[in-house]
Structures are given as structure tokens and as C-alpha cells.
Short mmCIF file of C-alpha atoms and ligand atoms in Angstrom, two decimals:
data_model
loop_
_atom_site.label_atom_id
_atom_site.label_comp_id
_atom_site.label_asym_id
_atom_site.label_seq_id
_atom_site.Cartn_x
_atom_site.Cartn_y
_atom_site.Cartn_z
CA MET O 22 83.70 102.77 37.85
CA THR O 23 82.27 105.74 39.79
CA VAL O 24 81.88 109.06 37.74
CA GLN O 25 84.52 110.67 39.94
CA THR O 26 87.10 107.82 38.86
CA ALA O 27 85.99 108.07 35.24
CA ASP O 28 86.66 112.07 35.40
CA ARG O 29 90.10 111.36 36.93
CA VAL O 30 90.88 108.77 34.34
CA SER O 31 90.07 110.90 31.30
CA SER O 32 91.78 113.81 32.73
CA LEU O 33 94.79 111.58 33.29
CA LEU O 34 94.79 110.30 29.76
CA ALA O 35 94.30 113.64 28.29
CA SER O 36 97.33 115.13 30.13
CA LEU O 37 99.47 112.42 28.65
CA GLY O 38 98.15 112.60 25.06
CA VAL O 39 96.23 109.21 25.15
CA GLU O 40 93.10 109.00 23.19
CA ALA O 41 90.23 106.50 23.12
CA GLU O 42 91.84 104.85 20.48
CA ASN O 43 95.66 105.07 19.77
CA PRO O 44 97.93 103.88 17.03
CA GLY O 45 100.34 101.26 18.11
CA ALA O 46 103.66 101.92 16.35
CA PHE O 47 105.96 104.79 15.98
CA ASP O 48 108.95 105.37 13.67
CA GLY O 49 109.35 109.07 14.14
CA SER O 50 105.62 109.59 13.09
CA TRP O 51 102.77 107.54 14.61
CA ILE O 52 101.89 104.94 12.03
CA ASP O 53 98.20 104.32 11.21
CA THR O 54 98.47 100.81 12.50
CA SER O 55 95.90 98.25 11.05
CA GLY O 56 96.17 95.15 13.38
CA PRO O 57 93.36 93.83 15.87
CA LEU O 58 92.54 96.37 18.63
CA ILE O 59 94.10 95.53 22.01
CA GLU O 60 91.64 96.93 24.81
CA SER O 61 93.51 97.91 27.99
CA ILE O 62 91.64 96.88 30.89
CA ASN O 63 91.79 98.44 34.46
CA PRO O 64 92.55 95.47 36.66
CA THR O 65 91.04 97.00 39.70
CA THR O 66 87.47 97.23 38.13
CA GLY O 67 87.76 94.88 35.01
CA GLU O 68 86.68 97.65 32.81
CA PRO O 69 88.26 98.88 29.52
CA ILE O 70 90.38 102.24 29.74
CA ALA O 71 91.12 102.97 26.11
CA SER O 72 92.49 100.68 23.19
CA VAL O 73 95.51 100.54 20.88
CA ARG O 74 95.36 99.39 17.34
CA SER O 75 98.11 96.84 17.25
CA THR O 76 101.11 96.64 14.77
CA THR O 77 100.96 94.17 11.61
CA ARG O 78 104.33 92.67 10.18
CA GLU O 79 104.37 95.19 7.44
CA GLU O 80 104.01 97.87 9.90
CA TYR O 81 106.71 96.43 12.09
CA GLU O 82 108.79 96.52 8.99
CA ARG O 83 108.59 100.34 8.59
CA VAL O 84 109.48 100.90 12.14
CA ALA O 85 112.66 98.55 11.88
CA ALA O 86 113.59 100.21 8.58
CA ALA O 87 113.31 103.68 10.20
CA SER O 88 115.21 102.44 13.23
CA VAL O 89 118.33 101.61 10.97
CA VAL O 90 118.16 105.00 9.42
CA ALA O 91 117.74 106.78 12.89
CA PHE O 92 120.94 104.39 14.11
CA GLU O 93 123.09 105.42 11.25
CA GLN O 94 122.56 109.27 12.12
CA TRP O 95 122.66 108.97 15.88
CA ARG O 96 125.78 107.08 16.14
CA THR O 97 127.62 110.05 14.61
CA TRP O 98 126.44 112.35 17.62
CA PRO O 99 129.23 112.77 20.39
CA ALA O 100 128.04 110.41 23.24
CA PRO O 101 127.93 113.59 25.75
CA LYS O 102 125.33 115.13 23.14
CA ARG O 103 123.36 111.85 23.24
CA GLY O 104 123.61 112.19 27.06
CA GLU O 105 122.01 115.63 26.79
CA VAL O 106 118.92 114.52 24.94
CA VAL O 107 118.78 111.72 27.68
CA ARG O 108 118.88 114.41 30.38
CA GLN O 109 116.01 116.46 28.91
CA LEU O 110 113.99 113.24 28.85
CA GLY O 111 114.86 112.78 32.52
CA ASP O 112 113.45 116.42 33.18
CA GLU O 113 110.32 115.66 31.14
CA LEU O 114 109.64 112.56 33.07
CA ARG O 115 109.99 114.46 36.23
CA ARG O 116 107.30 117.00 34.85
CA HIS O 117 105.22 113.83 34.08
CA LYS O 118 105.82 111.83 36.97
CA ASP O 119 102.37 112.20 38.71
CA ALA O 120 100.35 111.52 35.58
CA LEU O 121 102.55 108.73 34.28
CA GLY O 122 102.78 107.01 37.64
CA GLY O 123 99.05 107.24 37.73
CA LEU O 124 98.60 105.66 34.38
CA VAL O 125 100.92 102.67 35.40
CA THR O 126 98.69 102.15 38.55
CA LEU O 127 95.68 102.41 36.45
CA GLU O 128 96.56 100.11 33.84
CA MET O 129 98.64 97.51 35.61
CA GLY O 130 97.29 97.81 39.22
CA LYS O 131 100.41 98.23 41.29
CA ILE O 132 99.94 100.72 44.09
CA LEU O 133 100.33 104.44 43.53
CA SER O 134 103.40 104.66 45.58
CA GLU O 135 105.21 101.90 43.38
CA GLY O 136 103.67 103.34 40.10
CA LEU O 137 105.24 106.74 41.05
CA GLY O 138 108.56 104.70 42.19
CA GLU O 139 108.61 103.19 38.58
CA VAL O 140 108.69 106.59 36.89
CA GLN O 141 111.42 107.53 39.68
CA GLU O 142 113.22 104.64 38.54
CA MET O 143 113.18 105.89 34.98
CA ILE O 144 114.42 109.46 36.01
CA ASP O 145 117.27 107.70 38.06
CA MET O 146 118.27 105.77 34.90
CA ALA O 147 118.43 109.00 32.94
CA ASP O 148 120.42 110.58 35.55
CA LEU O 149 122.79 107.48 35.26
CA ALA O 150 122.96 107.38 31.64
CA VAL O 151 123.81 111.08 31.38
CA GLY O 152 126.88 110.45 33.47
CA MET O 153 127.65 107.48 31.66
CA SER O 154 127.63 109.27 28.41
CA ARG O 155 131.10 110.63 29.32
CA GLN O 156 132.45 107.56 30.68
CA LEU O 157 131.99 104.86 28.02
CA TYR O 158 135.58 104.14 28.60
CA GLY O 159 137.96 101.47 26.83
CA LEU O 160 141.13 100.17 28.21
CA SER O 161 144.70 100.87 26.55
CA MET O 162 147.15 98.01 26.56
CA HIS O 163 150.96 97.99 26.15
CA SER O 164 151.83 96.39 23.13
CA GLU O 165 154.60 93.76 22.72
CA ARG O 166 155.86 95.21 19.70
CA PRO O 167 158.10 98.21 19.55
CA GLU O 168 156.54 101.50 18.33
CA HIS O 169 153.13 100.37 18.40
CA ARG O 170 150.02 101.38 20.33
CA MET O 171 147.27 99.38 21.61
CA TYR O 172 143.73 100.03 22.83
CA GLU O 173 140.06 99.38 22.81
CA GLN O 174 137.13 101.47 22.05
CA TRP O 175 133.40 101.04 22.25
CA HIS O 176 131.22 102.13 19.33
CA PRO O 177 127.46 102.07 18.99
CA LEU O 178 126.06 98.72 18.14
CA GLY O 179 122.77 99.06 16.09
CA PRO O 180 118.97 98.98 16.74
CA VAL O 181 118.13 97.26 19.85
CA GLY O 182 114.85 95.32 20.21
CA ILE O 183 113.55 95.83 23.71
CA ILE O 184 110.62 93.25 24.82
CA THR O 185 108.97 94.29 28.39
CA ALA O 186 106.72 92.62 30.58
CA PHE O 187 103.47 94.21 32.09
CA ASN O 188 104.62 94.28 35.67
CA PHE O 189 107.32 97.12 35.11
CA PRO O 190 105.65 98.78 32.10
CA VAL O 191 107.97 101.69 32.04
CA ALA O 192 111.20 101.07 34.47
CA VAL O 193 112.46 98.12 32.41
CA TRP O 194 112.12 99.98 29.15
CA ALA O 195 114.13 102.73 30.75
CA TRP O 196 116.89 100.40 32.08
CA ASN O 197 117.58 99.61 28.29
CA ALA O 198 116.48 102.73 26.52
CA MET O 199 118.11 105.39 28.59
CA VAL O 200 121.74 103.43 28.25
CA ALA O 201 121.16 102.23 24.74
CA ALA O 202 120.52 106.00 23.86
CA VAL O 203 123.70 107.25 25.22
CA CYS O 204 125.68 104.29 23.69
CA GLY O 205 124.65 105.38 20.28
CA ASP O 206 121.67 102.91 19.57
CA SER O 207 118.18 103.25 18.09
CA MET O 208 115.60 100.89 19.41
CA ILE O 209 112.15 99.09 18.90
CA TRP O 210 110.04 98.65 21.85
CA LYS O 211 107.50 95.81 22.02
CA PRO O 212 105.77 96.32 25.49
CA SER O 213 103.50 94.02 26.89
CA ALA O 214 99.88 93.78 25.18
CA LYS O 215 98.61 94.38 28.93
CA THR O 216 99.96 98.00 29.16
CA PRO O 217 99.92 99.34 25.77
CA LEU O 218 98.60 102.93 26.98
CA THR O 219 101.49 103.59 29.19
CA ALA O 220 103.79 102.66 26.28
CA VAL O 221 101.89 105.19 24.07
CA ALA O 222 102.14 107.93 26.64
CA LEU O 223 105.75 107.36 27.23
CA THR O 224 106.60 107.28 23.60
CA ARG O 225 104.76 110.56 23.21
CA ILE O 226 106.82 112.15 25.93
CA ALA O 227 110.02 110.78 24.22
CA GLN O 228 108.83 111.88 20.76
CA ARG O 229 108.53 115.45 22.11
CA VAL O 230 112.23 115.49 23.34
CA LEU O 231 113.64 114.21 20.16
CA GLU O 232 111.64 116.67 18.02
CA ALA O 233 112.94 119.50 20.39
CA ASN O 234 116.62 118.38 19.75
CA ASP O 235 116.13 117.83 15.96
CA ALA O 236 117.31 114.21 17.09
CA PRO O 237 116.61 111.11 14.90
CA ALA O 238 113.58 108.93 15.87
CA ILE O 239 115.52 106.54 18.18
CA PHE O 240 112.79 105.63 20.33
CA GLY O 241 110.47 103.35 18.02
CA LEU O 242 107.64 101.55 19.15
CA ALA O 243 105.69 98.34 17.86
CA ILE O 244 102.77 97.07 19.99
CA GLY O 245 101.58 93.99 18.55
CA ASP O 246 101.63 90.12 19.26
CA ARG O 247 104.20 87.38 18.83
CA ASN O 248 103.52 86.56 15.26
CA GLN O 249 103.43 90.03 14.03
CA VAL O 250 106.02 91.86 16.02
CA GLY O 251 107.91 89.55 18.36
CA LYS O 252 108.79 86.87 15.82
CA PRO O 253 109.98 89.11 13.03
CA MET O 254 112.04 91.38 15.42
CA THR O 255 113.90 88.25 17.23
CA GLU O 256 114.43 87.12 13.78
CA ASP O 257 115.63 90.34 12.35
CA ARG O 258 119.38 90.36 11.44
CA ARG O 259 119.33 94.31 11.45
CA ILE O 260 118.83 94.22 15.12
CA PRO O 261 121.91 93.05 16.69
CA LEU O 262 120.69 92.83 20.24
CA ILE O 263 117.36 91.64 21.67
CA SER O 264 116.81 92.58 25.30
CA ALA O 265 113.88 90.60 26.67
CA THR O 266 112.26 90.40 30.16
CA GLY O 267 109.33 87.85 30.66
CA SER O 268 108.85 84.23 31.61
CA VAL O 269 111.47 81.41 31.13
CA ALA O 270 109.38 79.97 28.27
CA MET O 271 109.56 83.22 26.26
CA GLY O 272 113.12 83.81 27.03
CA ARG O 273 113.98 80.11 25.73
CA SER O 274 112.15 80.67 22.44
CA ILE O 275 113.71 84.15 22.08
CA GLY O 276 117.01 83.11 23.04
CA LYS O 277 117.13 80.19 20.46
CA ALA O 278 115.88 82.54 17.67
CA VAL O 279 118.44 85.05 18.35
CA ALA O 280 121.34 82.62 18.68
CA GLU O 281 120.24 80.94 15.50
CA ARG O 282 121.26 84.08 13.76
CA LEU O 283 124.26 84.64 16.13
CA GLY O 284 122.87 87.75 17.63
CA ARG O 285 123.23 88.85 21.19
CA SER O 286 120.30 88.38 23.85
CA LEU O 287 120.04 89.94 27.06
CA LEU O 288 117.57 87.85 29.07
CA GLU O 289 115.86 88.93 32.30
CA LEU O 290 113.46 85.72 32.99
CA GLY O 291 111.78 84.19 35.93
CA GLY O 292 112.89 84.48 39.56
CA ASN O 293 112.12 82.21 42.55
CA ASN O 294 113.57 84.13 45.06
CA GLY O 295 114.24 83.02 48.63
CA ILE O 296 114.82 84.73 51.89
CA ILE O 297 116.80 82.89 54.81
CA ILE O 298 116.05 83.90 58.39
CA THR O 299 118.41 82.79 61.05
CA ASP O 300 117.73 82.34 64.53
CA ASP O 301 120.06 85.56 65.52
CA ALA O 302 118.24 87.81 62.96
CA ASP O 303 116.55 90.93 63.81
CA GLN O 304 113.11 89.43 63.75
CA ASP O 305 111.16 92.97 63.26
CA LEU O 306 113.32 94.00 60.35
CA ALA O 307 112.91 90.62 58.80
CA LEU O 308 109.15 90.77 58.92
CA ARG O 309 108.79 94.08 57.37
CA ALA O 310 111.19 93.10 54.59
CA VAL O 311 109.45 89.98 53.99
CA LEU O 312 105.90 91.56 53.87
CA PHE O 313 107.05 94.08 51.00
CA ALA O 314 109.08 91.59 49.14
CA ALA O 315 106.22 88.87 49.01
CA VAL O 316 103.04 90.93 49.13
CA GLY O 317 104.19 94.18 47.42
CA THR O 318 103.12 94.53 43.70
CA ALA O 319 100.88 91.59 44.50
CA GLY O 320 103.58 89.37 44.16
CA GLN O 321 104.15 90.20 40.63
CA ARG O 322 107.80 91.35 40.35
CA CYS O 323 110.54 89.12 38.93
CA THR O 324 112.26 89.66 42.46
CA THR O 325 109.16 88.88 44.55
CA THR O 326 110.05 86.65 47.60
CA ARG O 327 108.42 83.28 46.92
CA ARG O 328 110.32 81.12 49.43
CA LEU O 329 111.02 81.69 53.03
CA PHE O 330 113.57 79.57 54.98
CA LEU O 331 113.07 79.93 58.63
CA GLN O 332 115.66 78.37 61.12
CA LYS O 333 113.98 76.17 63.74
CA GLY O 334 114.56 78.39 66.85
CA ILE O 335 112.42 81.05 65.47
CA ALA O 336 110.04 79.51 62.92
CA GLU O 337 107.09 79.00 65.08
CA SER O 338 107.04 82.65 66.40
CA PHE O 339 107.96 84.09 63.11
CA LYS O 340 105.16 82.43 61.42
CA THR O 341 102.50 83.66 63.79
CA ARG O 342 103.72 87.19 63.24
CA LEU O 343 103.62 86.84 59.62
CA VAL O 344 100.11 85.15 59.50
CA ASP O 345 98.78 88.08 61.63
CA ALA O 346 100.55 90.45 59.37
CA TYR O 347 99.06 88.83 56.34
CA LYS O 348 95.77 88.90 57.65
CA SER O 349 95.95 92.68 58.39
CA ILE O 350 96.47 93.34 54.56
CA THR O 351 93.06 94.17 52.79
CA PRO O 352 93.64 94.16 48.98
CA GLY O 353 91.82 97.20 47.39
CA ASP O 354 91.98 100.12 45.10
CA PRO O 355 95.75 100.79 44.26
CA MET O 356 94.98 104.41 43.86
CA GLU O 357 93.99 104.89 47.66
CA ALA O 358 97.03 105.89 49.68
CA SER O 359 96.43 103.30 52.38
CA THR O 360 96.30 100.43 50.18
CA LEU O 361 99.29 97.96 50.33
CA MET O 362 98.10 95.35 47.80
CA GLY O 363 96.30 96.13 44.40
CA PRO O 364 94.73 93.45 42.11
CA LEU O 365 96.47 90.78 39.96
CA VAL O 366 96.87 91.93 36.38
CA ASP O 367 94.24 89.95 34.97
CA GLY O 368 91.73 86.89 35.27
CA ARG O 369 94.45 84.57 33.83
CA ALA O 370 96.62 85.32 36.61
CA VAL O 371 94.03 84.66 39.36
CA GLU O 372 93.42 81.23 37.60
CA ASP O 373 96.99 80.49 37.73
CA MET O 374 97.22 81.50 41.43
CA LYS O 375 94.43 79.26 42.17
CA ALA O 376 95.74 76.24 40.26
CA ALA O 377 99.26 76.67 42.10
CA ILE O 378 97.57 76.64 45.47
CA ALA O 379 95.57 73.70 44.55
CA THR O 380 98.70 71.79 43.33
CA ALA O 381 100.50 72.88 46.43
CA VAL O 382 97.87 71.44 48.73
CA GLU O 383 98.00 68.30 46.53
CA GLN O 384 101.68 67.97 46.93
CA GLY O 385 101.20 68.30 50.93
CA GLY O 386 101.42 71.94 51.52
CA GLN O 387 99.24 73.50 54.21
CA VAL O 388 97.84 76.82 53.60
CA LEU O 389 98.44 78.96 56.70
CA CYS O 390 96.34 82.06 55.53
CA GLY O 391 94.84 83.30 52.40
CA GLY O 392 94.40 81.04 49.43
CA GLU O 393 91.31 82.40 47.79
CA ALA O 394 90.34 84.79 45.01
CA ILE O 395 88.10 87.47 46.18
CA GLU O 396 84.64 87.65 44.67
CA GLY O 397 83.62 91.09 42.97
CA ASP O 398 84.82 93.60 40.50
CA GLY O 399 88.60 93.36 39.45
CA TYR O 400 91.22 90.67 39.95
CA PHE O 401 91.79 90.59 43.70
CA VAL O 402 93.29 87.74 45.58
CA GLN O 403 94.38 87.00 49.14
CA PRO O 404 97.97 87.20 49.92
CA THR O 405 98.76 83.44 50.67
CA LEU O 406 101.29 81.62 53.05
CA ILE O 407 101.82 78.05 52.49
CA GLU O 408 103.83 75.62 54.74
CA ALA O 409 105.70 73.35 52.31
CA ASN O 410 108.65 71.19 51.93
CA THR O 411 111.44 71.28 49.43
CA GLN O 412 110.15 67.88 47.90
CA MET O 413 107.11 69.64 46.56
CA PRO O 414 107.79 70.35 42.88
CA ILE O 415 105.25 73.40 42.77
CA THR O 416 107.87 75.22 44.92
CA CYS O 417 110.54 75.12 41.89
CA ASP O 418 107.82 77.01 39.84
CA GLU O 419 107.51 80.86 39.46
CA THR O 420 103.84 81.63 39.85
CA PHE O 421 103.30 85.38 39.37
CA ALA O 422 101.15 85.78 42.28
CA PRO O 423 101.30 86.62 46.22
CA ILE O 424 102.06 82.96 47.28
CA LEU O 425 104.89 82.36 49.90
CA TYR O 426 106.20 78.94 50.38
CA ILE O 427 107.66 78.60 53.97
CA PHE O 428 110.48 75.75 54.80
CA GLU O 429 112.27 75.30 58.04
CA PHE O 430 115.88 74.38 58.56
CA ASP O 431 118.24 73.42 61.21
CA ARG O 432 121.79 74.33 59.71
CA LEU O 433 122.69 77.22 57.48
CA GLU O 434 124.37 74.97 54.76
CA ASP O 435 121.14 72.96 54.30
CA ALA O 436 119.11 76.13 53.73
CA VAL O 437 121.62 77.48 51.32
CA ARG O 438 121.49 74.12 49.47
CA ASP O 439 117.86 73.95 49.43
CA HIS O 440 117.78 77.78 48.39
CA ASN O 441 119.95 77.11 45.53
CA SER O 442 118.16 74.07 44.39
CA VAL O 443 115.60 75.60 42.15
CA PRO O 444 115.93 76.16 38.42
CA GLN O 445 116.00 80.02 38.60
CA GLY O 446 118.71 82.32 39.99
CA LEU O 447 117.82 86.05 40.19
CA SER O 448 117.65 87.50 43.76
CA SER O 449 118.29 86.44 47.27
CA SER O 450 118.45 87.35 50.91
CA ILE O 451 119.69 86.45 54.16
CA PHE O 452 118.65 88.07 57.61
CA THR O 453 121.36 87.67 60.16
CA THR O 454 123.25 89.45 62.72
CA ASN O 455 126.08 86.99 62.65
CA VAL O 456 128.84 88.34 60.13
CA LEU O 457 130.18 84.69 59.55
CA SER O 458 126.46 83.56 58.38
CA ALA O 459 126.30 86.69 56.26
CA GLU O 460 129.64 86.23 54.63
CA ARG O 461 129.01 82.48 53.85
CA PHE O 462 125.91 83.43 52.00
CA LEU O 463 127.81 85.78 50.12
CA SER O 464 130.67 83.47 49.54
CA PRO O 465 131.24 81.57 46.36
CA ALA O 466 129.56 78.38 47.99
CA GLY O 467 126.71 80.53 49.16
CA SER O 468 123.74 81.90 47.04
CA ASP O 469 123.84 81.15 43.48
CA CYS O 470 121.90 84.25 42.29
CA GLY O 471 122.69 87.48 40.38
CA ILE O 472 121.57 89.39 43.33
CA ALA O 473 122.48 88.49 47.00
CA ASN O 474 121.28 90.72 49.90
CA VAL O 475 122.02 90.97 53.74
CA ASN O 476 119.10 92.09 55.77
CA ILE O 477 117.34 93.49 52.93
CA GLY O 478 114.40 91.84 50.88
CA THR O 479 114.92 90.30 47.52
CA SER O 480 113.16 93.11 45.66
CA GLY O 481 113.45 96.80 45.24
CA ALA O 482 117.02 96.85 43.79
CA GLU O 483 118.68 100.18 42.98
CA ILE O 484 119.54 101.16 39.50
CA GLY O 485 123.28 101.58 40.23
CA GLY O 486 124.22 97.78 40.28
CA ALA O 487 123.79 95.51 37.38
CA PHE O 488 120.47 93.75 37.48
CA GLY O 489 119.85 90.13 36.49
CA GLY O 490 120.34 86.54 37.34
CA GLU O 491 121.79 83.19 36.64
CA LYS O 492 120.66 79.83 35.49
CA GLU O 493 117.08 80.00 33.99
CA THR O 494 116.94 83.75 34.80
CA GLY O 495 118.88 84.15 31.58
CA GLY O 496 122.17 85.59 32.61
CA GLY O 497 121.61 89.07 31.26
CA ARG O 498 122.43 92.05 33.21
CA GLU O 499 120.71 95.65 32.80
CA ALA O 500 120.99 98.90 34.39
CA GLY O 501 123.93 100.00 36.25
CA SER O 502 127.68 99.10 36.76
CA ASP O 503 128.97 98.22 33.33
CA SER O 504 126.01 96.76 31.95
CA TRP O 505 126.39 99.50 29.20
CA LYS O 506 128.73 97.22 27.46
CA ILE O 507 126.19 94.99 25.76
CA TYR O 508 124.80 98.00 24.15
CA MET O 509 128.14 98.68 22.19
CA ARG O 510 130.54 96.90 20.14
CA ARG O 511 134.07 96.62 21.35
CA GLN O 512 136.98 97.42 18.91
CA THR O 513 140.62 96.62 19.45
CA CYS O 514 142.79 98.91 17.63
CA THR O 515 146.59 98.61 17.23
CA ILE O 516 148.66 101.29 15.48
CA ASN O 517 151.99 101.03 14.14
CA TYR O 518 154.02 104.42 14.35
CA GLY O 519 157.15 102.91 13.37
CA ASP O 520 159.01 102.12 10.18
CA GLU O 521 159.30 98.37 10.76
CA LEU O 522 156.69 95.59 10.48
CA PRO O 523 157.54 93.37 13.71
CA LEU O 524 155.11 90.64 13.96
CA ALA O 525 153.43 89.46 17.35
CA GLN O 526 154.52 86.18 18.76
CA GLY O 527 158.25 86.86 17.38
CA VAL O 528 157.05 85.31 14.04
CA GLU O 529 159.49 85.96 11.33
CA PHE O 530 158.02 86.33 7.69
CA ASP O 531 160.64 88.22 5.56
CA VAL O 532 160.61 87.99 1.90
C1 LIG M 620 110.89 93.00 37.56
O1 LIG M 620 110.11 92.58 38.22
O2 LIG M 620 111.05 92.66 36.25
O3 LIG M 620 114.47 95.17 41.95
C2 LIG M 620 112.03 93.91 37.80
C3 LIG M 620 113.16 95.25 41.87
C4 LIG M 620 112.80 96.24 40.74
C5 LIG M 620 112.89 95.56 39.52
C6 LIG M 620 112.04 94.60 39.39
N1 LIG M 620 113.74 97.27 41.00
O4 LIG M 620 112.43 94.83 42.50
#
């Protein structure tokens, strides 16, 4: 790291209250954690930035007990008052947007514009949740019994466990935390061990807002590994909801553990997202969209485009343009404004990418460009295009790297069938100017994903919609629309204001 960069890093960390070594758990106060040290590595240089002392099982227990106490107080606050605290949190994030966005880039490696975008996503979530705090509506129904009234209401649920991945170190916390907070829940956050500093910095910001409002410590934090934090949390009967983002394998084991105790889980797991481009599509638009969706965030979004279906009439020309565009992208320092693609998160991610490319070639794929890791400091790779066919099993896997598999098709029905043939079901797009093709893609026989776009890439969803996917993606929905409902418990209430006791369904039971 150059001196200049080192200076920049230390002033960034200082402005966010991050020290050389930080405690890894917060329960209203910072706990003097005693687990192994987690070193945070800058993926651009491979050098350590600072460290966090991880949380042990006993320390997790303290955070969990505190979150129950915080919940019992917080649930009595009127929802709009809870919204006011979230509004202030949004303001505080506006103030720290540059520093926090910079830290995301430093620790995770996405380009600065995306690091800042993530903080913006948190701010947007805060604004949305403030509005929600006055709109946690229940329905009222007409009772079949005379002089009876029936309605439903939504109550706070309890402490929520939030498990997030390295690739969106703050935004995914905000999808859950802003909504859970206005719903009256407390929470325990288990962030990725690859981005612990961001979690410490964000929790410090949240702490100040809580203290300024004399609010209970609803934003708990426990940075630690699976055995010390993940497992006790998913098995903890005091935590009615576990919201987890990560791999399918992780989601499967969390889903089982939570189901075993009949808890609720909200799973946002892998994607293997496809874009279909028809002969009549606007090629310029499609090209830009494919680039952002496949190369953006170095292919490390769950919404990254991993499969491209080209209709035969445009396939050759589109491939040529795409190869040229890929070759023009030089991975580099994500802090530099001109960089479009930063490093992968760590050496393991580079190895996984190399292994996937080797497997693809073995299975008959042809590398059109890229295909190599870049020697030198940091974890840089070349964005890679592979001509593939749907018989290649590797194309059913999500490799968290910038590999795009290209297929060709004649008829739209075949492209949709192939598109839907993978186990995952997160995001999908079609590029077409034909209204019939667009509507067919969106019809019940069209895309089987939780997100389906027309003339927009698969990534970069807005927070106003419900975010999540089907099949092995896990079925959960977060952020906007009515996703708040999973953070609350529904109660159906019937009130008899008469003098009689009529029974439903006309049942007679007179003594
Ligand atoms: C993720 O990669 O886990 O739609 C989330 C998007 C972002 C969120 C991605 N808003 O690409």
C-alpha cells in the first residue's frame, strides 16, 4: 500500500470510529470479546486493514439476552416513534455516506460508486421504513355473527437474527434492520467475517442514534464463526425469525435448523440469473445492461447475470461486440473513479473461479475472452465469456465471479425453458421490442424467478419492490412491498358487543 493510501485508510477508519483492533459484539455496550482475531484484508492489495476480536458462544449469549430485554421495551413504543428513530438513522447515514461507502470499497473491493450506492440503498430503506411505520395495516372483516366485529392487527415479533454476506456488507442489513426496527423488533446481526469493520462502523453509527433517543439497544451485533454465533443463533428459540443471505448450502442448513424448532426463516440464497436477447431487441441497450449485470461488482452479486441467451439472428454480432467490450475493461483499484471492476473478495474466490472455468472447458465450453487470474497484488481476475450449451452441468452452478455463459436459441419458448431449467430462481430479464415476447416472458408460463425485468439487466433492483427468489433461492422476500409482514406476528381479533353468544357456522350448543 502506498503512503498516500495508508493515510487515506487511517483517516477513513478514524472518522468512523474503527480502531486497529475492535471488539466484535454489541449489546448496548461494546463487549470485550475474547474469540480469535479476525483480520480484515483489503482485497485490492491483499494487505490487512484492521482486525476484530470475534464473539464466543458465551458472549453471543449476552447479546441474545440483551436483545430480548430490548425487544420487550421497544415493542411498547408507538410504531411512528420507532419510525422517528429510523429517520434519524437515515440522516446519520447521509452524514457518513462518503466514509462508509469508502470503507465498503476498501474492505470488500466493489468500486466506489457501488460502495456509495450501497449506503444510498440504506438511506432509501430508512426513508421507506419511516413511511411504513405509519402503514403497518391490518384488514377488517365482516363477522358472520350479529353484533360482532372482526379485524386483524400486526404486533412486533421478537428479536430477529440477521445473517449477511460479504458482497453487500451494509445494504442487506438495512433491508432487514430498518423494517424490523419500525415493526418493533430488536435484532442480532451476524455479518460476514470478510467484512467485519464495516459492521463495526455501522453499529457505532446506530449506537449513537439509539443513545440520542434513549432507545433500547435494538441493534445488536455478534461477529463470529458458525459454531460460536451462527449455530447458537439459528437454534435459539428466543429468536423467532432468522433472515439469512448467502449460499444455497448455508441456507439449507439454516433452514433445517430453524424448521426443526418451527421458527420462521427468510432465505435469500444463490442466483443463476439469465438474460434473453431476441432478434428485435435494442442491441445497444442490451449490451450496456449485460456489461453492468455480468461484470459489475466483479460478478459477486446474487443478481449477477451468469447466463446469456442470444437469438440466432443477432448472436454472432452481439458476441463480437460483447467480446470487444469485455476486452476494454481493465480490472483495477476500485477507489479510482475510472475503474469499472475491482478485485474478487479473496484468494479462495479466485481459486473457485479458476476451477469453474477449467470445468466448463472440460465440459465443452469455449472461452471467448478472459479466463485467467491476474498475477500481482490483490485478487484480480479477467472478466470471462464462455460459449456454452445447456448440457454443461457447470452452467447450473452459481460461481461467485465474473463468468458469463452464452447460449443460442431459435424460438423464445426454448430459451424460456432453458432459462428456467436451473435450480435457482432469483432474477431474470428479457431484451425485446416485441410486446408479445415481453408479456410471454412475464406470463405464468414465462420466467420462474422472483424478479423478472424487461429491457433492464438482472441486477440493481430498487428497494421499493419485494426482493427475493424462488426454488433454491429460498423463497424469502425482503425490502419493500409487504415484506414487512414477516417481521411481525398477525393476530385475528373478534369482539362480541352484544348480549348473546351466537356460534360460528351456525353451531348450536345450548346447555
Ligand atoms: C445481493 O447480491 O445479495 O438487485 C443483493 C441488486 C441489489 C441487491 C443485490 N440491489 O443487485
